[in-house]
Tab-separated table of N, CA and C in Angstrom:
chain	number	residue	atom	x	y	z
A	42	UNK	N	127.483	98.324	109.610
A	42	UNK	CA	126.937	97.851	108.902
A	42	UNK	C	125.366	97.602	109.607
A	43	UNK	N	124.684	97.447	108.927
A	43	UNK	CA	122.502	97.638	109.561
A	43	UNK	C	122.599	96.103	108.867
A	44	UNK	N	121.611	95.450	109.753
A	44	UNK	CA	120.681	94.406	109.439
A	44	UNK	C	119.370	94.553	110.069
A	45	UNK	N	118.857	94.204	108.636
A	45	UNK	CA	117.501	94.148	108.808
A	45	UNK	C	116.546	92.875	108.261
A	46	UNK	N	115.432	92.972	109.202
A	46	UNK	CA	114.952	91.504	109.032
A	46	UNK	C	113.680	92.011	109.350
A	47	UNK	N	112.460	91.380	108.321
A	47	UNK	CA	111.012	91.774	108.117
A	47	UNK	C	110.495	89.962	108.931
A	48	UNK	N	109.142	90.473	109.229
A	48	UNK	CA	108.204	89.432	109.147
A	48	UNK	C	106.553	89.797	109.573
A	49	UNK	N	105.129	89.230	109.106
A	49	UNK	CA	104.265	89.276	109.417
A	49	UNK	C	103.734	89.782	107.375
A	50	UNK	N	104.441	89.115	106.930
A	50	UNK	CA	103.502	89.004	105.239
A	50	UNK	C	103.096	88.093	105.250
A	51	UNK	N	102.150	88.162	104.099
A	51	UNK	CA	100.691	86.363	104.618
A	51	UNK	C	99.501	86.851	103.102
A	52	UNK	N	99.018	85.856	103.487
A	52	UNK	CA	97.680	85.924	102.574
A	52	UNK	C	96.340	86.062	102.877
A	53	UNK	N	96.034	87.732	102.529
A	53	UNK	CA	95.286	88.020	103.173
A	53	UNK	C	93.293	88.361	101.972
A	54	UNK	N	92.779	88.279	102.685
A	54	UNK	CA	91.030	88.790	101.660
A	54	UNK	C	91.477	89.884	101.469
A	55	UNK	N	90.864	90.255	100.302
A	55	UNK	CA	90.870	91.604	99.713
A	55	UNK	C	89.620	92.176	100.691
A	56	UNK	N	90.355	93.578	101.037
A	56	UNK	CA	89.935	94.318	102.907
A	56	UNK	C	90.346	93.521	103.673
A	57	UNK	N	90.831	93.088	103.382
A	57	UNK	CA	91.890	92.783	105.221
A	57	UNK	C	92.888	93.444	105.393
A	58	UNK	N	93.553	93.218	106.406
A	58	UNK	CA	94.793	93.733	107.115
A	58	UNK	C	95.888	92.430	107.713
A	59	UNK	N	97.162	93.791	107.026
A	59	UNK	CA	98.059	93.183	107.710
A	59	UNK	C	98.447	93.945	108.444
A	60	UNK	N	100.046	93.364	109.066
A	60	UNK	CA	101.141	94.138	109.638
A	60	UNK	C	102.763	93.565	109.326
A	61	UNK	N	103.680	94.333	109.259
A	61	UNK	CA	104.574	93.973	108.922
A	61	UNK	C	105.830	95.096	109.635
A	62	UNK	N	106.783	93.707	110.520
A	62	UNK	CA	107.784	94.409	111.132
A	62	UNK	C	108.809	94.093	110.938
A	63	UNK	N	109.978	95.139	111.078
A	63	UNK	CA	110.994	95.849	110.829
A	63	UNK	C	112.254	95.435	111.851
A	64	UNK	N	112.776	94.095	112.263
A	64	UNK	CA	114.015	94.582	113.303
A	64	UNK	C	114.943	94.673	112.458
A	65	UNK	N	115.915	96.423	113.120
A	65	UNK	CA	117.012	96.655	112.998
A	65	UNK	C	118.127	96.244	114.231
A	66	UNK	N	119.418	95.824	113.199
A	66	UNK	CA	120.304	95.485	113.878
A	66	UNK	C	121.331	96.151	113.555
A	67	UNK	N	122.379	96.519	114.634
A	67	UNK	CA	123.684	96.712	113.946
A	67	UNK	C	124.184	97.971	114.110
A	68	UNK	N	124.799	99.285	113.148
A	68	UNK	CA	125.283	100.122	113.785
A	68	UNK	C	124.056	101.438	113.628
A	69	UNK	N	122.646	100.886	115.048
A	69	UNK	CA	121.546	102.321	114.323
A	69	UNK	C	121.231	103.050	114.308
A	70	UNK	N	122.221	103.187	115.454
A	70	UNK	CA	121.902	104.646	115.663
A	70	UNK	C	122.589	105.476	114.573
A	71	UNK	N	123.192	104.578	113.284
A	71	UNK	CA	123.910	106.116	111.950
A	71	UNK	C	122.284	106.189	110.827
A	72	UNK	N	121.456	105.455	111.530
A	72	UNK	CA	120.784	105.020	110.084
A	72	UNK	C	119.402	106.578	110.573
A	73	UNK	N	119.445	107.420	109.413
A	73	UNK	CA	118.449	108.727	108.874
A	73	UNK	C	116.862	107.250	109.166
A	74	UNK	N	116.876	107.618	108.230
A	74	UNK	CA	115.287	107.023	107.119
A	74	UNK	C	115.311	105.697	107.225
A	75	UNK	N	114.144	105.578	107.627
A	75	UNK	CA	113.249	103.270	107.745
A	75	UNK	C	112.324	103.631	106.591
A	76	UNK	N	111.999	102.415	105.793
A	76	UNK	CA	111.207	102.764	105.014
A	76	UNK	C	110.874	101.256	104.565
A	77	UNK	N	109.723	101.040	103.969
A	77	UNK	CA	108.823	99.851	102.970
A	77	UNK	C	109.026	100.380	102.402
A	78	UNK	N	109.323	99.261	100.950
A	78	UNK	CA	109.241	99.384	99.612
A	78	UNK	C	108.517	98.288	98.710
A	79	UNK	N	108.245	97.709	98.041
A	79	UNK	CA	107.281	96.423	97.211
A	79	UNK	C	107.654	95.978	95.767
A	80	UNK	N	107.826	95.495	95.481
A	80	UNK	CA	108.388	94.728	94.409
A	80	UNK	C	106.908	93.730	93.954
A	81	UNK	N	106.381	94.088	92.970
A	81	UNK	CA	105.209	93.014	92.032
A	81	UNK	C	106.157	92.334	90.954
A	82	UNK	N	106.125	91.288	90.432
A	82	UNK	CA	106.686	90.473	89.068
A	82	UNK	C	106.458	91.740	88.133
A	83	UNK	N	107.826	91.719	87.729
A	83	UNK	CA	107.549	91.961	85.991
A	83	UNK	C	107.924	94.885	86.128
A	84	UNK	N	107.334	93.822	88.050
A	84	UNK	CA	107.542	95.740	88.234
A	84	UNK	C	108.690	96.707	88.888
A	85	UNK	N	109.359	97.542	88.064
A	85	UNK	CA	110.253	98.197	89.705
A	85	UNK	C	109.479	97.885	90.695
A	86	UNK	N	110.991	97.738	91.794
A	86	UNK	CA	110.582	98.538	93.627
A	86	UNK	C	110.417	99.401	93.521
A	87	UNK	N	109.809	100.022	94.604
A	87	UNK	CA	108.643	101.444	94.380
A	87	UNK	C	108.296	101.721	96.207
A	88	UNK	N	108.674	102.268	96.647
A	88	UNK	CA	108.347	103.538	97.343
A	88	UNK	C	106.701	102.883	97.828
A	89	UNK	N	106.528	102.524	99.659
A	89	UNK	CA	105.175	102.418	100.053
A	89	UNK	C	105.597	103.739	101.316
A	90	UNK	N	106.133	103.614	101.607
A	90	UNK	CA	105.903	104.196	103.299
A	90	UNK	C	107.350	104.334	104.044
A	91	UNK	N	107.819	105.301	104.241
A	91	UNK	CA	109.052	106.531	105.151
A	91	UNK	C	108.873	106.906	106.334
A	92	UNK	N	109.380	107.160	107.413
A	92	UNK	CA	109.344	106.964	108.495
A	92	UNK	C	111.461	107.865	108.998
A	93	UNK	N	111.002	108.808	108.463
A	93	UNK	CA	112.477	109.197	109.878
A	93	UNK	C	113.022	109.555	111.376
A	94	UNK	N	114.137	109.727	111.619
A	94	UNK	CA	114.019	109.366	112.934
A	94	UNK	C	113.896	110.174	113.449
A	95	UNK	N	113.509	111.342	113.465
A	95	UNK	CA	112.663	112.751	113.844
A	95	UNK	C	110.613	112.730	113.683
A	96	UNK	N	111.243	111.066	113.087
A	96	UNK	CA	109.462	110.619	113.279
A	96	UNK	C	108.125	111.260	112.160
A	97	UNK	N	109.334	112.147	111.018
A	97	UNK	CA	107.794	112.562	110.148
A	97	UNK	C	108.674	111.554	108.861
A	98	UNK	N	106.729	111.292	108.565
A	98	UNK	CA	106.329	110.077	106.857
A	98	UNK	C	106.226	109.968	106.088
A	99	UNK	N	106.743	110.069	104.937
A	99	UNK	CA	106.096	110.395	103.554
A	99	UNK	C	105.342	109.244	102.734
A	100	UNK	N	104.428	108.806	102.561
A	100	UNK	CA	103.376	107.573	101.922
A	100	UNK	C	103.488	107.521	100.257
A	101	UNK	N	103.402	106.485	99.970
A	101	UNK	CA	103.622	107.213	98.415
A	101	UNK	C	101.789	107.037	97.979
A	102	UNK	N	101.851	107.978	97.196
A	102	UNK	CA	100.118	108.166	96.641
A	102	UNK	C	98.755	107.112	96.764
A	103	UNK	N	99.157	105.772	96.259
A	103	UNK	CA	98.548	104.412	95.646
A	103	UNK	C	97.884	103.281	97.799
A	104	UNK	N	98.789	104.742	98.724
A	104	UNK	CA	98.375	103.631	99.604
A	104	UNK	C	97.832	104.595	100.603
A	105	UNK	N	97.860	106.140	100.465
A	105	UNK	CA	97.474	106.908	101.215
A	105	UNK	C	95.843	106.434	102.054
A	106	UNK	N	95.923	107.066	103.143
A	106	UNK	CA	95.015	106.694	104.014
A	106	UNK	C	94.953	105.006	104.793
A	107	UNK	N	95.080	104.114	103.285
A	107	UNK	CA	95.007	102.871	104.654
A	107	UNK	C	96.252	102.471	104.983
A	108	UNK	N	97.594	102.702	104.675
A	108	UNK	CA	98.719	102.342	105.419
A	108	UNK	C	99.264	103.593	106.261
A	109	UNK	N	100.339	102.902	107.045
A	109	UNK	CA	100.828	103.545	108.662
A	109	UNK	C	101.864	102.672	108.962
A	110	UNK	N	103.102	104.099	108.921
A	110	UNK	CA	104.176	103.393	109.221
A	110	UNK	C	104.553	104.114	110.657
A	111	UNK	N	105.647	102.937	111.305
A	111	UNK	CA	105.207	103.921	112.878
A	111	UNK	C	106.465	102.898	112.878
A	112	UNK	N	107.532	103.553	113.858
A	112	UNK	CA	108.417	103.222	115.121
A	112	UNK	C	108.418	103.567	116.263
A	113	UNK	N	110.075	102.159	116.691
A	113	UNK	CA	109.885	103.252	117.795
A	113	UNK	C	111.100	103.999	118.014
A	114	UNK	N	111.805	104.396	119.443
A	114	UNK	CA	112.351	105.905	119.379
A	114	UNK	C	113.598	105.912	118.889
A	115	UNK	N	113.521	104.233	119.037
A	115	UNK	CA	115.124	103.894	119.635
A	115	UNK	C	115.221	103.636	117.126
A	116	UNK	N	114.804	103.295	116.823
A	116	UNK	CA	114.318	103.025	114.612
A	116	UNK	C	114.450	102.162	115.239
A	117	UNK	N	114.341	101.215	115.026
A	117	UNK	CA	115.331	99.606	115.561
A	117	UNK	C	114.440	98.384	115.657
A	118	UNK	N	113.278	99.239	114.794
A	118	UNK	CA	111.702	98.787	114.978
A	118	UNK	C	111.305	100.133	114.055
A	119	UNK	N	110.848	99.108	112.706
A	119	UNK	CA	109.623	99.961	112.050
A	119	UNK	C	108.200	98.940	111.618
A	120	UNK	N	107.468	99.650	111.414
A	120	UNK	CA	105.901	98.559	111.608
A	120	UNK	C	105.327	98.902	110.252
A	121	UNK	N	104.035	98.351	109.329
A	121	UNK	CA	103.951	99.410	108.828
A	121	UNK	C	102.171	98.400	108.847
A	122	UNK	N	101.023	99.500	108.943
A	122	UNK	CA	100.417	98.506	108.753
A	122	UNK	C	99.413	98.790	108.551
A	123	UNK	N	99.298	98.070	107.469
A	123	UNK	CA	98.365	97.556	106.198
A	123	UNK	C	96.586	97.381	106.480
A	124	UNK	N	95.777	98.362	105.607
A	124	UNK	CA	93.882	98.199	106.158
A	124	UNK	C	93.913	98.409	104.562
A	125	UNK	N	92.863	97.439	104.867
A	125	UNK	CA	91.788	97.810	103.095
A	125	UNK	C	92.302	97.044	102.498
A	126	UNK	N	93.565	96.523	101.860
A	126	UNK	CA	94.773	95.254	100.949
A	126	UNK	C	93.437	95.194	100.430
A	127	UNK	N	94.429	95.870	98.994
A	127	UNK	CA	94.036	95.606	97.908
A	127	UNK	C	94.826	94.180	96.386
A	128	UNK	N	93.933	93.331	95.868
A	128	UNK	CA	94.494	92.583	94.850
A	128	UNK	C	95.961	93.478	94.549
A	129	UNK	N	96.191	94.891	94.006
A	129	UNK	CA	96.897	95.388	92.981
A	129	UNK	C	98.187	95.580	94.554
A	130	UNK	N	97.843	95.481	95.800
A	130	UNK	CA	99.023	95.473	96.752
A	130	UNK	C	100.436	94.124	96.727
A	131	UNK	N	99.634	93.019	96.040
A	131	UNK	CA	100.181	91.613	96.363
A	131	UNK	C	101.469	91.930	95.764
A	132	UNK	N	103.015	92.249	96.379
A	132	UNK	CA	104.297	92.012	95.636
A	132	UNK	C	104.873	91.516	97.402
A	133	UNK	N	106.716	91.788	97.589
A	133	UNK	CA	107.077	91.435	98.656
A	133	UNK	C	107.516	92.872	98.927
A	134	UNK	N	107.676	93.317	100.040
A	134	UNK	CA	107.900	93.533	101.067
A	134	UNK	C	109.217	93.819	100.893
A	135	UNK	N	109.859	94.660	101.102
A	135	UNK	CA	111.190	95.347	101.231
A	135	UNK	C	111.952	96.052	102.691
A	136	UNK	N	111.683	96.110	103.509
A	136	UNK	CA	112.538	97.141	104.583
A	136	UNK	C	113.399	97.156	104.021
A	137	UNK	N	113.715	99.102	104.144
A	137	UNK	CA	115.263	99.753	103.150
A	137	UNK	C	115.764	100.642	104.682
A	138	UNK	N	116.640	100.878	105.655
A	138	UNK	CA	117.901	101.144	105.712
A	138	UNK	C	118.287	102.695	105.313
A	139	UNK	N	118.433	103.664	105.371
A	139	UNK	CA	119.397	104.468	104.546
A	139	UNK	C	119.824	105.054	105.924
A	140	UNK	N	121.086	105.669	105.420
A	140	UNK	CA	121.981	106.228	105.740
A	140	UNK	C	122.458	107.245	105.441
A	141	UNK	N	121.734	108.717	105.791
A	141	UNK	CA	121.823	109.775	105.294
A	141	UNK	C	123.727	110.571	104.400
A	142	UNK	N	124.200	110.332	105.400
A	142	UNK	CA	125.750	111.067	105.958
A	142	UNK	C	126.698	110.050	104.794
A	143	UNK	N	126.081	108.609	104.673
A	143	UNK	CA	127.409	107.614	104.133
A	143	UNK	C	126.139	107.409	102.298
A	144	UNK	N	125.279	108.116	102.573
A	144	UNK	CA	124.410	107.696	101.314
A	144	UNK	C	124.386	106.335	101.180
A	145	UNK	N	123.823	105.243	101.873
A	145	UNK	CA	124.324	103.923	102.183
A	145	UNK	C	122.530	103.241	102.101
A	146	UNK	N	122.799	102.254	101.588
A	146	UNK	CA	121.214	101.824	101.557
A	146	UNK	C	121.512	100.652	102.335
A	147	UNK	N	120.106	99.816	103.211
A	147	UNK	CA	120.766	98.661	103.694
A	147	UNK	C	118.797	97.809	103.681
A	148	UNK	N	118.992	96.888	102.987
A	148	UNK	CA	117.688	96.472	102.795
A	148	UNK	C	117.435	94.352	103.627
A	149	UNK	N	115.727	94.458	103.827
A	149	UNK	CA	116.404	92.993	104.151
A	149	UNK	C	116.083	91.521	102.979
A	150	UNK	N	115.390	90.831	104.305
A	150	UNK	CA	115.382	89.946	102.366
A	150	UNK	C	114.069	89.773	101.691
A	151	UNK	N	112.837	90.736	102.433
A	151	UNK	CA	111.116	90.266	101.786
A	151	UNK	C	110.634	90.390	102.872
A	152	UNK	N	109.253	90.617	102.445
A	152	UNK	CA	108.607	89.366	102.429
A	152	UNK	C	107.438	89.050	102.155
A	153	UNK	N	106.688	87.912	101.124
A	153	UNK	CA	105.648	87.924	100.509
A	153	UNK	C	104.451	88.221	101.534
A	154	UNK	N	103.466	89.094	100.924
A	154	UNK	CA	102.229	89.381	100.516
A	154	UNK	C	101.433	89.225	99.663
A	155	UNK	N	100.066	88.770	99.468
A	155	UNK	CA	99.640	88.257	99.243
A	155	UNK	C	98.414	88.636	98.945
A	156	UNK	N	97.393	89.717	98.203
A	156	UNK	CA	96.137	90.214	98.595
A	156	UNK	C	95.144	88.725	97.546
A	157	UNK	N	94.077	88.324	97.922
A	157	UNK	CA	93.402	87.006	97.168
A	157	UNK	C	92.668	86.652	97.759
A	158	UNK	N	91.190	85.988	96.626
A	158	UNK	CA	90.262	85.088	97.000
A	158	UNK	C	90.490	83.939	96.877
């Protein structure tokens, strides 16, 4: 079992920055990939960025160059630095942990990010 707790969401003006963090606990040694997804009202949940236990990263096209995902060596904490935020980035952001060997996903409770003037 893996438990995920997100923090760092909030309200920011367009062009501003926020940093999201996700703390993992439980059987974190089994985690293969950790990532961030988001879901805006009326839309499907979508991948924002992810990072593997080896440090490889993958970003959605819509955040390339604006967001940076990082993690500590134990993959117990994953962060998402979000710069140059746009109103269309408004969504609930979810932390995800994927265990490749079991093809199993765990999700955090979500944190609201609102970009508005």
